Amino acid sequence: MITKITGRLTELSETAAYLECGPFEHEVYVPDFVRRQLGPKRGEEVTLRTIEFIEGNPQKGRLTPRLIGFLTPVEREFFELVCSVDGVGVKKALRAMVRPVRDVAAAIEESDVKEITTLPGIGAAMAERIVAKLRRKMTRFALMPERDLPDGESRKTDVERETVEALVALGHSQAEARKKVEAAREAGAKGKTVETLLTEIYRLGRG
């Protein structure tokens, strides 16, 4: 079983990373949250922790071995847990994982079914099954540190994290607080301190 692959990132599509390893180029499926992190690394050597699965229908006689890649073993472990829920499976999990592991894990830990249903392809019944099976296994994933980012982005995420904490102190859940901050940023909020970002959130009617 292939559990790790290292090569030069030659291309990045909507669903896969292409790694040049010696004379070979390998296609590795990646969830959207991994694809976004790989974006700045085109042309660089990267290492992905991988899962193998077989794609296709045996009754139609075509089975294709595939790899799914992650930047850390913890991300891979989280993905495998999600896939273990009845009715999810690899393809559905790949489509659904558009947000960072810590955000999804926090929503599961807080039994926030509404938040989980914002993931592509996850309906209310599926979200409830995910919560029922995984809620007590999410603490360490919800506490994952932010991945390394350029200085400017790192400062921005520090402000956003502290703003989330401030909103939680005001009575919001973790998932609600993160959603308010993200919605404000998408609406153009440019606050560079917790105080200014909170002001903009309330001004935009998201407090």
PDB file of C-alpha atoms in Angstrom:
ATOM      1  CA  MET A   1       0.000   0.000   0.000  1.00  0.00           C
ATOM      2  CA  ILE A   2       1.288   3.482  -0.894  1.00  0.00           C
ATOM      3  CA  THR A   3       1.071   5.720   2.193  1.00  0.00           C
ATOM      4  CA  LYS A   4       3.321   8.606   1.121  1.00  0.00           C
ATOM      5  CA  ILE A   5       4.414  10.172  -2.158  1.00  0.00           C
ATOM      6  CA  THR A   6       6.997  12.910  -2.766  1.00  0.00           C
ATOM      7  CA  GLY A   7       7.507  14.724  -6.038  1.00  0.00           C
ATOM      8  CA  ARG A   8       7.469  18.048  -7.863  1.00  0.00           C
ATOM      9  CA  LEU A   9       4.002  19.551  -8.112  1.00  0.00           C
ATOM     10  CA  THR A  10       3.608  20.086 -11.846  1.00  0.00           C
ATOM     11  CA  GLU A  11      -0.127  20.773 -12.101  1.00  0.00           C
ATOM     12  CA  LEU A  12      -3.165  21.294  -9.930  1.00  0.00           C
ATOM     13  CA  SER A  13      -6.697  20.738 -11.223  1.00  0.00           C
ATOM     14  CA  GLU A  14     -10.030  21.162  -9.442  1.00  0.00           C
ATOM     15  CA  THR A  15      -9.827  17.626  -8.087  1.00  0.00           C
ATOM     16  CA  ALA A  16      -6.233  16.407  -8.308  1.00  0.00           C
ATOM     17  CA  ALA A  17      -2.554  17.205  -7.851  1.00  0.00           C
ATOM     18  CA  TYR A  18       0.001  15.943 -10.382  1.00  0.00           C
ATOM     19  CA  LEU A  19       3.389  14.982  -8.959  1.00  0.00           C
ATOM     20  CA  GLU A  20       6.474  14.313 -11.061  1.00  0.00           C
ATOM     21  CA  CYS A  21       8.457  11.507  -9.442  1.00  0.00           C
ATOM     22  CA  GLY A  22      11.482  10.668 -11.577  1.00  0.00           C
ATOM     23  CA  PRO A  23      10.270   9.605 -15.042  1.00  0.00           C
ATOM     24  CA  PHE A  24       6.683   9.203 -13.821  1.00  0.00           C
ATOM     25  CA  GLU A  25       3.868  11.655 -13.152  1.00  0.00           C
ATOM     26  CA  HIS A  26       1.251  10.554 -10.633  1.00  0.00           C
ATOM     27  CA  GLU A  27      -2.313  11.844 -10.362  1.00  0.00           C
ATOM     28  CA  VAL A  28      -3.365  12.204  -6.722  1.00  0.00           C
ATOM     29  CA  TYR A  29      -6.922  13.192  -5.826  1.00  0.00           C
ATOM     30  CA  VAL A  30      -7.040  15.920  -3.182  1.00  0.00           C
ATOM     31  CA  PRO A  31      -9.953  17.382  -1.184  1.00  0.00           C
ATOM     32  CA  ASP A  32     -10.569  21.075  -1.807  1.00  0.00           C
ATOM     33  CA  PHE A  33      -9.056  22.201   1.504  1.00  0.00           C
ATOM     34  CA  VAL A  34      -5.788  20.458   0.530  1.00  0.00           C
ATOM     35  CA  ARG A  35      -5.888  21.830  -3.030  1.00  0.00           C
ATOM     36  CA  ARG A  36      -6.035  25.401  -1.706  1.00  0.00           C
ATOM     37  CA  GLN A  37      -2.967  24.824   0.455  1.00  0.00           C
ATOM     38  CA  LEU A  38      -1.068  23.374  -2.492  1.00  0.00           C
ATOM     39  CA  GLY A  39      -1.864  26.347  -4.730  1.00  0.00           C
ATOM     40  CA  PRO A  40       1.284  28.376  -3.923  1.00  0.00           C
ATOM     41  CA  LYS A  41       3.521  25.291  -4.212  1.00  0.00           C
ATOM     42  CA  ARG A  42       3.381  24.712  -7.979  1.00  0.00           C
ATOM     43  CA  GLY A  43       6.834  23.778  -9.224  1.00  0.00           C
ATOM     44  CA  GLU A  44       8.012  22.834  -5.729  1.00  0.00           C
ATOM     45  CA  GLU A  45       8.651  19.432  -4.213  1.00  0.00           C
ATOM     46  CA  VAL A  46       5.785  18.371  -1.959  1.00  0.00           C
ATOM     47  CA  THR A  47       5.007  15.305   0.128  1.00  0.00           C
ATOM     48  CA  LEU A  48       1.493  13.934   0.427  1.00  0.00           C
ATOM     49  CA  ARG A  49       0.258  11.318   2.865  1.00  0.00           C
ATOM     50  CA  THR A  50      -1.937   9.036   0.828  1.00  0.00           C
ATOM     51  CA  ILE A  51      -4.846   6.609   0.883  1.00  0.00           C
ATOM     52  CA  GLU A  52      -5.414   4.080  -1.888  1.00  0.00           C
ATOM     53  CA  PHE A  53      -8.841   3.123  -3.183  1.00  0.00           C
ATOM     54  CA  ILE A  54     -10.282   1.367  -6.223  1.00  0.00           C
ATOM     55  CA  GLU A  55     -12.587   3.407  -8.433  1.00  0.00           C
ATOM     56  CA  GLY A  56     -15.055   1.812 -10.814  1.00  0.00           C
ATOM     57  CA  ASN A  57     -17.744  -0.813 -11.121  1.00  0.00           C
ATOM     58  CA  PRO A  58     -16.547  -4.450 -11.117  1.00  0.00           C
ATOM     59  CA  GLN A  59     -19.698  -5.482 -12.981  1.00  0.00           C
ATOM     60  CA  LYS A  60     -18.626  -3.266 -15.882  1.00  0.00           C
ATOM     61  CA  GLY A  61     -15.111  -4.689 -15.855  1.00  0.00           C
ATOM     62  CA  ARG A  62     -13.203  -1.438 -15.284  1.00  0.00           C
ATOM     63  CA  LEU A  63     -11.454  -0.845 -11.957  1.00  0.00           C
ATOM     64  CA  THR A  64      -8.870   1.922 -11.563  1.00  0.00           C
ATOM     65  CA  PRO A  65      -6.510   2.250  -8.568  1.00  0.00           C
ATOM     66  CA  ARG A  66      -6.497   5.810  -7.192  1.00  0.00           C
ATOM     67  CA  LEU A  67      -4.583   7.807  -4.594  1.00  0.00           C
ATOM     68  CA  ILE A  68      -5.977  10.523  -2.315  1.00  0.00           C
ATOM     69  CA  GLY A  69      -3.438  12.915  -0.797  1.00  0.00           C
ATOM     70  CA  PHE A  70      -3.184  14.985   2.382  1.00  0.00           C
ATOM     71  CA  LEU A  71      -0.494  17.228   3.813  1.00  0.00           C
ATOM     72  CA  THR A  72      -0.429  15.570   7.248  1.00  0.00           C
ATOM     73  CA  PRO A  73      -1.166  12.128   8.715  1.00  0.00           C
ATOM     74  CA  VAL A  74      -3.799  13.744  10.970  1.00  0.00           C
ATOM     75  CA  GLU A  75      -5.726  15.070   7.964  1.00  0.00           C
ATOM     76  CA  ARG A  76      -5.606  11.591   6.466  1.00  0.00           C
ATOM     77  CA  GLU A  77      -6.841  10.024   9.699  1.00  0.00           C
ATOM     78  CA  PHE A  78      -9.749  12.471   9.894  1.00  0.00           C
ATOM     79  CA  PHE A  79     -10.749  11.696   6.301  1.00  0.00           C
ATOM     80  CA  GLU A  80     -10.726   7.961   7.010  1.00  0.00           C
ATOM     81  CA  LEU A  81     -12.992   8.499  10.025  1.00  0.00           C
ATOM     82  CA  VAL A  82     -15.478  10.446   7.911  1.00  0.00           C
ATOM     83  CA  CYS A  83     -15.404   7.690   5.284  1.00  0.00           C
ATOM     84  CA  SER A  84     -16.265   5.131   7.989  1.00  0.00           C
ATOM     85  CA  VAL A  85     -19.731   6.646   8.469  1.00  0.00           C
ATOM     86  CA  ASP A  86     -22.445   4.569   6.778  1.00  0.00           C
ATOM     87  CA  GLY A  87     -23.395   6.101   3.438  1.00  0.00           C
ATOM     88  CA  VAL A  88     -20.424   8.458   3.115  1.00  0.00           C
ATOM     89  CA  GLY A  89     -17.617   6.639   1.330  1.00  0.00           C
ATOM     90  CA  VAL A  90     -14.535   7.996  -0.396  1.00  0.00           C
ATOM     91  CA  LYS A  91     -16.111   9.903  -3.299  1.00  0.00           C
ATOM     92  CA  LYS A  92     -18.695  11.683  -1.138  1.00  0.00           C
ATOM     93  CA  ALA A  93     -16.054  12.577   1.473  1.00  0.00           C
ATOM     94  CA  LEU A  94     -13.762  13.953  -1.245  1.00  0.00           C
ATOM     95  CA  ARG A  95     -16.516  16.228  -2.512  1.00  0.00           C
ATOM     96  CA  ALA A  96     -17.580  17.317   0.968  1.00  0.00           C
ATOM     97  CA  MET A  97     -14.195  18.282   2.411  1.00  0.00           C
ATOM     98  CA  VAL A  98     -14.059  21.902   1.276  1.00  0.00           C
ATOM     99  CA  ARG A  99     -13.242  23.324   4.718  1.00  0.00           C
ATOM    100  CA  PRO A 100     -10.261  22.794   7.030  1.00  0.00           C
ATOM    101  CA  VAL A 101     -10.320  19.711   9.229  1.00  0.00           C
ATOM    102  CA  ARG A 102     -10.448  21.730  12.459  1.00  0.00           C
ATOM    103  CA  ASP A 103     -13.600  23.569  11.329  1.00  0.00           C
ATOM    104  CA  VAL A 104     -15.470  20.427  10.315  1.00  0.00           C
ATOM    105  CA  ALA A 105     -14.320  18.611  13.461  1.00  0.00           C
ATOM    106  CA  ALA A 106     -15.529  21.475  15.669  1.00  0.00           C
ATOM    107  CA  ALA A 107     -18.956  21.398  14.015  1.00  0.00           C
ATOM    108  CA  ILE A 108     -19.197  17.633  14.575  1.00  0.00           C
ATOM    109  CA  GLU A 109     -18.033  17.943  18.190  1.00  0.00           C
ATOM    110  CA  GLU A 110     -20.688  20.601  18.836  1.00  0.00           C
ATOM    111  CA  SER A 111     -23.390  18.508  17.095  1.00  0.00           C
ATOM    112  CA  ASP A 112     -23.953  21.430  14.723  1.00  0.00           C
ATOM    113  CA  VAL A 113     -25.967  19.560  12.097  1.00  0.00           C
ATOM    114  CA  LYS A 114     -26.910  22.777  10.303  1.00  0.00           C
ATOM    115  CA  GLU A 115     -23.253  23.700   9.842  1.00  0.00           C
ATOM    116  CA  ILE A 116     -22.341  20.221   8.615  1.00  0.00           C
ATOM    117  CA  THR A 117     -25.088  20.356   5.975  1.00  0.00           C
ATOM    118  CA  THR A 118     -23.299  23.325   4.380  1.00  0.00           C
ATOM    119  CA  LEU A 119     -20.705  20.817   3.120  1.00  0.00           C
ATOM    120  CA  PRO A 120     -21.394  19.752  -0.506  1.00  0.00           C
ATOM    121  CA  GLY A 121     -23.417  16.562  -0.769  1.00  0.00           C
ATOM    122  CA  ILE A 122     -24.177  16.276   2.958  1.00  0.00           C
ATOM    123  CA  GLY A 123     -27.870  16.361   3.816  1.00  0.00           C
ATOM    124  CA  ALA A 124     -29.480  16.553   7.251  1.00  0.00           C
ATOM    125  CA  ALA A 125     -29.837  12.787   7.713  1.00  0.00           C
ATOM    126  CA  MET A 126     -26.208  12.212   6.724  1.00  0.00           C
ATOM    127  CA  ALA A 127     -25.039  15.014   9.023  1.00  0.00           C
ATOM    128  CA  GLU A 128     -26.882  13.415  11.929  1.00  0.00           C
ATOM    129  CA  ARG A 129     -25.214  10.059  11.222  1.00  0.00           C
ATOM    130  CA  ILE A 130     -21.805  11.750  11.131  1.00  0.00           C
ATOM    131  CA  VAL A 131     -22.446  13.419  14.494  1.00  0.00           C
ATOM    132  CA  ALA A 132     -23.781  10.212  16.062  1.00  0.00           C
ATOM    133  CA  LYS A 133     -20.720   8.181  15.061  1.00  0.00           C
ATOM    134  CA  LEU A 134     -17.890  10.724  15.348  1.00  0.00           C
ATOM    135  CA  ARG A 135     -18.809  13.380  17.923  1.00  0.00           C
ATOM    136  CA  ARG A 136     -16.772  11.852  20.767  1.00  0.00           C
ATOM    137  CA  LYS A 137     -13.708  11.375  18.549  1.00  0.00           C
ATOM    138  CA  MET A 138     -13.284  14.980  17.379  1.00  0.00           C
ATOM    139  CA  THR A 139     -11.540  16.861  20.195  1.00  0.00           C
ATOM    140  CA  ARG A 140      -7.953  16.551  18.971  1.00  0.00           C
ATOM    141  CA  PHE A 141      -8.959  17.357  15.391  1.00  0.00           C
ATOM    142  CA  ALA A 142     -10.901  20.454  16.482  1.00  0.00           C
ATOM    143  CA  LEU A 143      -7.777  21.663  18.326  1.00  0.00           C
ATOM    144  CA  MET A 144      -5.436  21.287  15.340  1.00  0.00           C
ATOM    145  CA  PRO A 145      -3.153  24.342  14.936  1.00  0.00           C
ATOM    146  CA  GLU A 146      -3.421  26.585  11.900  1.00  0.00           C
ATOM    147  CA  ARG A 147      -1.097  25.517   9.092  1.00  0.00           C
ATOM    148  CA  ASP A 148       1.899  27.723   8.369  1.00  0.00           C
ATOM    149  CA  LEU A 149       0.991  30.713   6.199  1.00  0.00           C
ATOM    150  CA  PRO A 150       2.890  33.727   4.856  1.00  0.00           C
ATOM    151  CA  ASP A 151       3.350  36.481   7.479  1.00  0.00           C
ATOM    152  CA  GLY A 152       0.506  38.674   6.239  1.00  0.00           C
ATOM    153  CA  GLU A 153      -1.920  35.779   6.075  1.00  0.00           C
ATOM    154  CA  SER A 154      -0.761  34.494   9.454  1.00  0.00           C
ATOM    155  CA  ARG A 155      -1.489  37.869  11.116  1.00  0.00           C
ATOM    156  CA  LYS A 156      -4.910  37.923   9.486  1.00  0.00           C
ATOM    157  CA  THR A 157      -5.778  34.444  10.753  1.00  0.00           C
ATOM    158  CA  ASP A 158      -4.596  35.395  14.274  1.00  0.00           C
ATOM    159  CA  VAL A 159      -7.077  38.292  14.271  1.00  0.00           C
ATOM    160  CA  GLU A 160      -9.811  36.041  12.923  1.00  0.00           C
ATOM    161  CA  ARG A 161      -9.118  33.356  15.530  1.00  0.00           C
ATOM    162  CA  GLU A 162      -9.194  35.893  18.362  1.00  0.00           C
ATOM    163  CA  THR A 163     -12.391  37.385  16.961  1.00  0.00           C
ATOM    164  CA  VAL A 164     -13.968  33.926  16.964  1.00  0.00           C
ATOM    165  CA  GLU A 165     -12.946  33.562  20.623  1.00  0.00           C
ATOM    166  CA  ALA A 166     -14.489  36.952  21.408  1.00  0.00           C
ATOM    167  CA  LEU A 167     -17.766  35.944  19.743  1.00  0.00           C
ATOM    168  CA  VAL A 168     -17.796  32.679  21.694  1.00  0.00           C
ATOM    169  CA  ALA A 169     -17.374  34.701  24.896  1.00  0.00           C
ATOM    170  CA  LEU A 170     -20.444  36.686  23.810  1.00  0.00           C
ATOM    171  CA  GLY A 171     -22.501  33.488  23.662  1.00  0.00           C
ATOM    172  CA  HIS A 172     -22.063  32.146  20.129  1.00  0.00           C
ATOM    173  CA  SER A 173     -20.971  28.577  19.404  1.00  0.00           C
ATOM    174  CA  GLN A 174     -17.563  27.988  17.830  1.00  0.00           C
ATOM    175  CA  ALA A 175     -19.157  27.073  14.498  1.00  0.00           C
ATOM    176  CA  GLU A 176     -21.459  30.122  14.529  1.00  0.00           C
ATOM    177  CA  ALA A 177     -18.577  32.433  15.400  1.00  0.00           C
ATOM    178  CA  ARG A 178     -16.374  31.122  12.587  1.00  0.00           C
ATOM    179  CA  LYS A 179     -19.234  31.462  10.132  1.00  0.00           C
ATOM    180  CA  LYS A 180     -19.805  35.113  11.117  1.00  0.00           C
ATOM    181  CA  VAL A 181     -16.127  35.965  10.659  1.00  0.00           C
ATOM    182  CA  GLU A 182     -15.949  34.206   7.286  1.00  0.00           C
ATOM    183  CA  ALA A 183     -19.146  35.879   6.085  1.00  0.00           C
ATOM    184  CA  ALA A 184     -17.826  39.299   7.120  1.00  0.00           C
ATOM    185  CA  ARG A 185     -14.533  38.740   5.276  1.00  0.00           C
ATOM    186  CA  GLU A 186     -16.417  37.627   2.173  1.00  0.00           C
ATOM    187  CA  ALA A 187     -18.502  40.815   2.415  1.00  0.00           C
ATOM    188  CA  GLY A 188     -15.318  42.896   2.370  1.00  0.00           C
ATOM    189  CA  ALA A 189     -14.550  43.425   6.067  1.00  0.00           C
ATOM    190  CA  LYS A 190     -10.909  44.498   6.390  1.00  0.00           C
ATOM    191  CA  GLY A 191     -10.531  44.791  10.182  1.00  0.00           C
ATOM    192  CA  LYS A 192      -6.902  44.316  11.259  1.00  0.00           C
ATOM    193  CA  THR A 193      -7.646  44.080  14.979  1.00  0.00           C
ATOM    194  CA  VAL A 194     -10.247  42.134  16.934  1.00  0.00           C
ATOM    195  CA  GLU A 195     -12.045  45.351  17.858  1.00  0.00           C
ATOM    196  CA  THR A 196     -12.294  46.665  14.298  1.00  0.00           C
ATOM    197  CA  LEU A 197     -13.323  43.292  12.878  1.00  0.00           C
ATOM    198  CA  LEU A 198     -16.040  42.892  15.527  1.00  0.00           C
ATOM    199  CA  THR A 199     -17.281  46.400  14.717  1.00  0.00           C
ATOM    200  CA  GLU A 200     -17.496  45.526  11.034  1.00  0.00           C
ATOM    201  CA  ILE A 201     -19.300  42.240  11.792  1.00  0.00           C
ATOM    202  CA  TYR A 202     -21.969  44.103  13.755  1.00  0.00           C
ATOM    203  CA  ARG A 203     -22.138  46.914  11.195  1.00  0.00           C
ATOM    204  CA  LEU A 204     -22.793  44.358   8.468  1.00  0.00           C
ATOM    205  CA  GLY A 205     -25.628  42.933  10.541  1.00  0.00           C
ATOM    206  CA  ARG A 206     -23.856  39.689  11.392  1.00  0.00           C
ATOM    207  CA  GLY A 207     -23.460  40.163  15.108  1.00  0.00           C
TER     208      GLY A 207
END
